Amino acid sequence: MAESRDAGRSRWCSYFAVKLMLVTYAFLCWLLGITLLLLGAYSEVERRRYRTLDGSFLSPSIILITAGCISFPVSFLGFVGALRDNLTLLRIFIFSLLAAIVVELIVGLIIVLGKEQTKEFFSDHVRGGIRNYYDDLDFKNLMDFVQEEFQCCGGDSYTDWEYNPYHLCSAPGKAACGVPYSCCATEKNPGALLNSHCGYGILHKERLELTEVIHVRGCTHAIFLWIGDRLPLAIFVSVLILLSQAFGIVTSYLLVQNITQTIKEGLNHVETDGPMLMEPAEDSSRIQRWLYMYLPHEQRPASLMNAQI
């Protein structure tokens, strides 16, 4: 009897520890999903106030909203499933995390194996953003930051700015045949007076003539070089994300197994209408009694109808 009670207490402690870890994990992921969704929604609302562009693949708001829309419902299922010991929700949570890992691995392989195609893919979308640079404040701020931080200009090359109607060499105005101020190589002339028009009228000039005036390398190339220089960090972050998802899968699986095993131990016989649970013995573990209370009313043992857990 004592051994049975000790086993029951041990199982209860194991169940409670796994449940607590999973509830905490899912709740934190749920909060992260809400945060990403709210930040993305706010960013998109602000973007719509100042632009006429219908959308952009590289828009941070779109990326945040997408991540939030995936993380929020999936983590909510895991949170509710763990809190209520719902096997269906827990299994959906497991399969969702497995699917996310598979997709991430596929995307990673595509990026690694198709490096040149990936560069061209991003360059094409950068050119699309450049075309609407002055109509999309969100993309404009992002592009200016990238060009200043990475000391680059355009997507594949500084000549990409001719895709913008204001910077076409045939366009009217001072900006014709030029690039934005964020392309200017101001760090090479620290003592010079600020000239916001330093990038105007330069697209028709040769690359060697511009090395002291603007950043001539493309931003796609600069970003990929930056990632390559920090490859160990990128791998570490990727592995950390995969491990966090694997943690969710393992804890969910352990909780499912714990719940399933406890319910199986309470089975008396199986009828066509479904499982019927036997009366719990005096030494039944607390977890078994707890799980009984989540069963449909007609399937609960009579001794637990008015039991206090």
CSV table of C-alpha atoms in Angstrom, one decimal:
chain,number,residue,atom,x,y,z
A,1,MET,CA,0.0,0.0,0.0
A,2,ALA,CA,2.8,2.4,0.9
A,3,GLU,CA,4.7,1.6,-2.2
A,4,SER,CA,1.6,2.3,-4.3
A,5,ARG,CA,1.0,5.6,-2.6
A,6,ASP,CA,4.7,6.6,-3.1
A,7,ALA,CA,4.3,5.7,-6.8
A,8,GLY,CA,1.2,7.8,-6.9
A,9,ARG,CA,2.9,10.8,-5.3
A,10,SER,CA,5.9,10.4,-7.7
A,11,ARG,CA,3.6,10.4,-10.7
A,12,TRP,CA,1.7,13.4,-9.4
A,13,CYS,CA,5.0,15.3,-8.9
A,14,SER,CA,6.1,14.3,-12.4
A,15,TYR,CA,2.8,15.3,-13.9
A,16,PHE,CA,2.7,18.6,-12.1
A,17,ALA,CA,6.3,19.5,-13.1
A,18,VAL,CA,5.7,18.8,-16.8
A,19,LYS,CA,2.4,20.6,-16.7
A,20,LEU,CA,3.9,23.7,-15.1
A,21,MET,CA,6.8,23.8,-17.6
A,22,LEU,CA,4.5,23.5,-20.6
A,23,VAL,CA,1.9,26.0,-19.3
A,24,THR,CA,4.8,28.5,-18.6
A,25,TYR,CA,6.4,27.9,-22.0
A,26,ALA,CA,3.1,28.2,-23.9
A,27,PHE,CA,2.1,31.3,-22.0
A,28,LEU,CA,5.4,33.1,-22.8
A,29,CYS,CA,5.0,32.1,-26.4
A,30,TRP,CA,1.5,33.4,-26.4
A,31,LEU,CA,2.6,36.7,-24.9
A,32,LEU,CA,5.3,36.9,-27.6
A,33,GLY,CA,2.7,36.3,-30.3
A,34,ILE,CA,0.4,39.0,-28.9
A,35,THR,CA,3.3,41.4,-28.8
A,36,LEU,CA,4.4,40.7,-32.4
A,37,LEU,CA,0.8,41.0,-33.6
A,38,LEU,CA,0.2,44.4,-31.8
A,39,LEU,CA,3.5,45.8,-33.0
A,40,GLY,CA,2.8,44.7,-36.5
A,41,ALA,CA,-0.7,46.1,-36.5
A,42,TYR,CA,0.5,49.4,-35.1
A,43,SER,CA,3.3,49.6,-37.7
A,44,GLU,CA,0.9,48.8,-40.5
A,45,VAL,CA,-1.6,51.4,-39.3
A,46,GLU,CA,1.2,54.0,-39.2
A,47,ARG,CA,2.4,52.9,-42.6
A,48,ARG,CA,-1.1,53.3,-44.2
A,49,ARG,CA,-1.3,56.8,-42.9
A,50,TYR,CA,1.7,57.9,-45.0
A,51,ARG,CA,1.8,55.8,-48.0
A,52,THR,CA,-0.2,54.7,-51.1
A,53,LEU,CA,1.7,51.4,-51.7
A,54,ASP,CA,-0.6,48.4,-51.3
A,55,GLY,CA,2.0,46.2,-49.6
A,56,SER,CA,5.6,45.2,-49.5
A,57,PHE,CA,7.2,41.8,-49.1
A,58,LEU,CA,10.0,43.3,-47.0
A,59,SER,CA,7.7,45.5,-44.9
A,60,PRO,CA,8.5,44.9,-41.2
A,61,SER,CA,4.8,45.2,-40.3
A,62,ILE,CA,3.9,42.4,-42.6
A,63,ILE,CA,6.7,40.2,-41.2
A,64,LEU,CA,5.6,41.0,-37.6
A,65,ILE,CA,1.9,40.3,-38.3
A,66,THR,CA,2.7,37.0,-40.0
A,67,ALA,CA,4.8,35.8,-37.1
A,68,GLY,CA,2.2,36.9,-34.6
A,69,CYS,CA,-0.7,35.3,-36.5
A,70,ILE,CA,1.2,32.0,-36.4
A,71,SER,CA,2.6,32.2,-32.9
A,72,PHE,CA,-0.5,33.5,-31.1
A,73,PRO,CA,-3.1,30.7,-32.0
A,74,VAL,CA,-0.6,27.9,-31.8
A,75,SER,CA,0.7,28.8,-28.4
A,76,PHE,CA,-2.8,29.5,-27.2
A,77,LEU,CA,-3.8,25.9,-28.1
A,78,GLY,CA,-0.8,24.7,-26.2
A,79,PHE,CA,-1.6,26.8,-23.2
A,80,VAL,CA,-5.3,25.8,-23.0
A,81,GLY,CA,-4.4,22.2,-23.7
A,82,ALA,CA,-1.8,22.0,-20.9
A,83,LEU,CA,-4.0,23.9,-18.5
A,84,ARG,CA,-7.1,21.7,-19.1
A,85,ASP,CA,-5.3,18.5,-19.9
A,86,ASN,CA,-7.0,18.4,-23.3
A,87,LEU,CA,-5.3,15.6,-25.3
A,88,THR,CA,-6.7,16.9,-28.7
A,89,LEU,CA,-5.3,20.4,-28.2
A,90,LEU,CA,-2.0,19.1,-27.0
A,91,ARG,CA,-1.6,16.8,-30.1
A,92,ILE,CA,-2.5,19.7,-32.4
A,93,PHE,CA,0.1,21.8,-30.6
A,94,ILE,CA,2.7,19.1,-31.1
A,95,PHE,CA,1.9,18.7,-34.8
A,96,SER,CA,2.0,22.5,-35.3
A,97,LEU,CA,5.5,22.8,-33.7
A,98,LEU,CA,6.7,19.9,-35.8
A,99,ALA,CA,5.3,21.5,-39.0
A,100,ALA,CA,7.1,24.8,-38.0
A,101,ILE,CA,10.4,23.0,-37.5
A,102,VAL,CA,10.0,21.3,-40.9
A,103,VAL,CA,9.2,24.6,-42.7
A,104,GLU,CA,12.2,26.4,-41.0
A,105,LEU,CA,14.6,23.6,-42.0
A,106,ILE,CA,13.3,23.7,-45.6
A,107,VAL,CA,13.7,27.5,-45.8
A,108,GLY,CA,17.2,27.2,-44.3
A,109,LEU,CA,18.2,24.6,-46.9
A,110,ILE,CA,16.8,26.7,-49.7
A,111,ILE,CA,18.8,29.7,-48.5
A,112,VAL,CA,22.0,27.7,-48.1
A,113,LEU,CA,21.8,25.7,-51.3
A,114,GLY,CA,20.3,28.4,-53.4
A,115,LYS,CA,22.4,31.4,-52.2
A,116,GLU,CA,22.6,33.2,-55.6
A,117,GLN,CA,18.9,32.7,-56.2
A,118,THR,CA,18.2,34.0,-52.7
A,119,LYS,CA,20.3,37.1,-53.4
A,120,GLU,CA,18.4,37.7,-56.6
A,121,PHE,CA,15.1,37.1,-54.9
A,122,PHE,CA,15.8,39.8,-52.3
A,123,SER,CA,17.3,42.2,-54.9
A,124,ASP,CA,14.1,42.0,-56.9
A,125,HIS,CA,12.0,42.8,-53.9
A,126,VAL,CA,14.3,45.7,-52.9
A,127,ARG,CA,13.9,47.1,-56.4
A,128,GLY,CA,10.2,46.9,-56.0
A,129,GLY,CA,10.4,48.8,-52.8
A,130,ILE,CA,12.8,51.4,-54.4
A,131,ARG,CA,10.1,52.0,-57.0
A,132,ASN,CA,7.7,53.2,-54.3
A,133,TYR,CA,10.4,54.6,-51.9
A,134,TYR,CA,8.7,57.9,-51.4
A,135,ASP,CA,5.2,56.5,-51.1
A,136,ASP,CA,6.0,54.0,-48.4
A,137,LEU,CA,7.3,55.6,-45.2
A,138,ASP,CA,7.9,52.2,-43.6
A,139,PHE,CA,10.1,50.9,-46.4
A,140,LYS,CA,11.8,54.3,-46.7
A,141,ASN,CA,12.9,54.3,-43.1
A,142,LEU,CA,14.1,50.7,-43.3
A,143,MET,CA,16.0,51.3,-46.5
A,144,ASP,CA,17.6,54.5,-45.2
A,145,PHE,CA,18.7,52.6,-42.0
A,146,VAL,CA,20.2,49.7,-44.0
A,147,GLN,CA,22.0,52.0,-46.5
A,148,GLU,CA,23.5,54.1,-43.6
A,149,GLU,CA,24.3,51.1,-41.3
A,150,PHE,CA,25.8,48.8,-44.0
A,151,GLN,CA,27.3,51.6,-46.1
A,152,CYS,CA,25.5,50.4,-49.3
A,153,CYS,CA,23.2,51.8,-51.9
A,154,GLY,CA,20.3,50.1,-53.7
A,155,GLY,CA,19.6,46.4,-53.9
A,156,ASP,CA,22.1,44.8,-56.3
A,157,SER,CA,23.8,48.1,-57.1
A,158,TYR,CA,23.4,51.9,-56.6
A,159,THR,CA,22.1,52.0,-60.2
A,160,ASP,CA,18.9,50.3,-58.9
A,161,TRP,CA,17.7,53.8,-57.9
A,162,GLU,CA,16.9,54.5,-61.5
A,163,TYR,CA,13.8,52.3,-60.9
A,164,ASN,CA,12.4,55.1,-58.9
A,165,PRO,CA,10.4,57.6,-61.0
A,166,TYR,CA,11.9,60.6,-59.2
A,167,HIS,CA,15.5,59.4,-59.8
A,168,LEU,CA,15.1,58.5,-63.4
A,169,CYS,CA,17.7,60.4,-65.5
A,170,SER,CA,14.8,61.5,-67.7
A,171,ALA,CA,12.7,62.7,-64.8
A,172,PRO,CA,12.2,66.4,-64.1
A,173,GLY,CA,13.6,67.9,-60.9
A,174,LYS,CA,16.8,68.0,-58.9
A,175,ALA,CA,16.5,64.3,-57.8
A,176,ALA,CA,16.8,63.1,-61.4
A,177,CYS,CA,19.7,60.7,-62.1
A,178,GLY,CA,20.5,60.7,-58.4
A,179,VAL,CA,20.2,58.6,-55.2
A,180,PRO,CA,18.9,59.5,-51.7
A,181,TYR,CA,21.1,61.1,-49.0
A,182,SER,CA,21.3,57.9,-47.1
A,183,CYS,CA,23.6,56.6,-49.9
A,184,CYS,CA,26.1,59.4,-49.4
A,185,ALA,CA,29.5,58.4,-48.1
A,186,THR,CA,29.5,61.1,-45.3
A,187,GLU,CA,32.0,59.1,-43.2
A,188,LYS,CA,34.7,59.7,-45.8
A,189,ASN,CA,34.4,63.5,-45.4
A,190,PRO,CA,33.8,64.0,-41.6
A,191,GLY,CA,34.7,67.6,-41.6
A,192,ALA,CA,32.8,68.6,-44.7
A,193,LEU,CA,29.6,70.6,-44.6
A,194,LEU,CA,26.3,68.7,-44.7
A,195,ASN,CA,25.1,68.4,-48.3
A,196,SER,CA,21.7,66.7,-48.6
A,197,HIS,CA,22.0,66.8,-52.4
A,198,CYS,CA,25.3,64.9,-52.5
A,199,GLY,CA,23.8,62.0,-54.3
A,200,TYR,CA,22.0,64.0,-57.1
A,201,GLY,CA,23.1,63.7,-60.7
A,202,ILE,CA,25.5,60.8,-60.3
A,203,LEU,CA,23.8,57.8,-61.9
A,204,HIS,CA,25.4,58.5,-65.3
A,205,LYS,CA,28.9,58.6,-63.8
A,206,GLU,CA,31.3,55.6,-63.7
A,207,ARG,CA,31.6,53.6,-60.5
A,208,LEU,CA,35.2,54.6,-59.8
A,209,GLU,CA,34.3,58.3,-59.9
A,210,LEU,CA,31.8,57.8,-57.1
A,211,THR,CA,33.7,55.9,-54.4
A,212,GLU,CA,34.3,59.1,-52.4
A,213,VAL,CA,30.8,60.4,-53.0
A,214,ILE,CA,28.4,57.6,-52.3
A,215,HIS,CA,28.4,53.9,-51.2
A,216,VAL,CA,28.6,52.0,-54.5
A,217,ARG,CA,28.1,48.4,-53.4
A,218,GLY,CA,24.6,47.0,-53.3
A,219,CYS,CA,22.8,46.3,-50.0
A,220,THR,CA,22.0,42.7,-50.8
A,221,HIS,CA,25.7,41.9,-51.2
A,222,ALA,CA,26.5,43.9,-48.0
A,223,ILE,CA,23.9,42.2,-45.9
A,224,PHE,CA,24.9,38.7,-47.0
A,225,LEU,CA,28.5,39.5,-46.2
A,226,TRP,CA,27.4,40.8,-42.8
A,227,ILE,CA,25.5,37.5,-42.2
A,228,GLY,CA,28.5,35.5,-43.4
A,229,ASP,CA,30.8,37.3,-41.0
A,230,ARG,CA,28.4,36.4,-38.2
A,231,LEU,CA,27.5,32.9,-39.3
A,232,PRO,CA,28.3,31.3,-35.9
A,233,LEU,CA,25.8,33.8,-34.2
A,234,ALA,CA,23.2,33.1,-36.9
A,235,ILE,CA,23.6,29.3,-36.4
A,236,PHE,CA,23.4,29.8,-32.6
A,237,VAL,CA,20.1,31.8,-32.9
A,238,SER,CA,18.6,29.3,-35.3
A,239,VAL,CA,19.5,26.3,-33.1
A,240,LEU,CA,18.1,28.2,-30.1
A,241,ILE,CA,14.8,28.7,-31.9
A,242,LEU,CA,14.7,25.0,-32.9
A,243,LEU,CA,15.6,23.9,-29.4
A,244,SER,CA,12.8,26.0,-27.9
A,245,GLN,CA,10.3,24.4,-30.3
A,246,ALA,CA,11.7,21.0,-29.5
A,247,PHE,CA,11.3,21.7,-25.8
A,248,GLY,CA,7.6,22.4,-26.5
A,249,ILE,CA,7.2,19.2,-28.4
A,250,VAL,CA,8.9,17.0,-25.7
A,251,THR,CA,7.0,18.5,-22.8
A,252,SER,CA,3.7,18.2,-24.6
A,253,TYR,CA,4.5,14.6,-25.5
A,254,LEU,CA,5.4,13.8,-21.9
A,255,LEU,CA,2.2,15.4,-20.6
A,256,VAL,CA,0.1,13.5,-23.2
A,257,GLN,CA,1.8,10.2,-22.2
A,258,ASN,CA,1.3,11.0,-18.5
A,259,ILE,CA,-2.4,11.7,-18.9
A,260,THR,CA,-3.0,8.8,-21.3
A,261,GLN,CA,-1.2,6.3,-19.0
A,262,THR,CA,-3.2,7.5,-15.9
A,263,ILE,CA,-6.5,7.2,-17.7
A,264,LYS,CA,-5.5,3.7,-19.0
A,265,GLU,CA,-4.8,2.5,-15.5
A,266,GLY,CA,-8.4,3.5,-14.6
A,267,LEU,CA,-10.0,1.5,-17.4
A,268,ASN,CA,-12.2,-1.4,-16.3
A,269,HIS,CA,-13.4,-2.6,-19.7
A,270,VAL,CA,-14.2,-1.2,-23.1
A,271,GLU,CA,-17.7,-1.2,-24.5
A,272,THR,CA,-18.9,0.0,-27.9
A,273,ASP,CA,-20.0,3.3,-26.4
A,274,GLY,CA,-16.5,4.0,-25.2
A,275,PRO,CA,-14.3,3.4,-22.1
A,276,MET,CA,-15.9,2.9,-18.7
A,277,LEU,CA,-13.7,3.8,-15.7
A,278,MET,CA,-13.5,1.6,-12.7
A,279,GLU,CA,-13.9,3.0,-9.2
A,280,PRO,CA,-10.6,4.5,-8.0
A,281,ALA,CA,-9.0,2.5,-5.2
A,282,GLU,CA,-8.1,4.0,-1.8
A,283,ASP,CA,-4.5,4.4,-3.0
A,284,SER,CA,-5.3,6.0,-6.3
A,285,SER,CA,-3.0,8.8,-7.2
A,286,ARG,CA,-4.2,12.4,-7.0
A,287,ILE,CA,-3.5,12.9,-10.7
A,288,GLN,CA,-5.9,10.1,-11.6
A,289,ARG,CA,-8.7,11.6,-9.5
A,290,TRP,CA,-7.9,15.0,-11.1
A,291,LEU,CA,-8.2,13.7,-14.6
A,292,TYR,CA,-11.4,11.9,-13.9
A,293,MET,CA,-13.0,15.3,-13.1
A,294,TYR,CA,-12.4,16.4,-16.7
A,295,LEU,CA,-14.2,13.4,-18.2
A,296,PRO,CA,-17.9,13.8,-19.4
A,297,HIS,CA,-20.3,13.7,-16.4
A,298,GLU,CA,-21.7,10.3,-17.4
A,299,GLN,CA,-18.3,8.6,-17.5
A,300,ARG,CA,-17.1,9.7,-14.1
A,301,PRO,CA,-16.9,7.1,-11.3
A,302,ALA,CA,-19.8,7.5,-8.9
A,303,SER,CA,-17.5,7.9,-5.9
A,304,LEU,CA,-16.0,11.0,-7.4
A,305,MET,CA,-19.3,12.8,-8.2
A,306,ASN,CA,-19.0,14.8,-5.0
A,307,ALA,CA,-15.3,14.4,-4.4
A,308,GLN,CA,-13.0,17.2,-3.4
A,309,ILE,CA,-9.8,17.3,-5.3
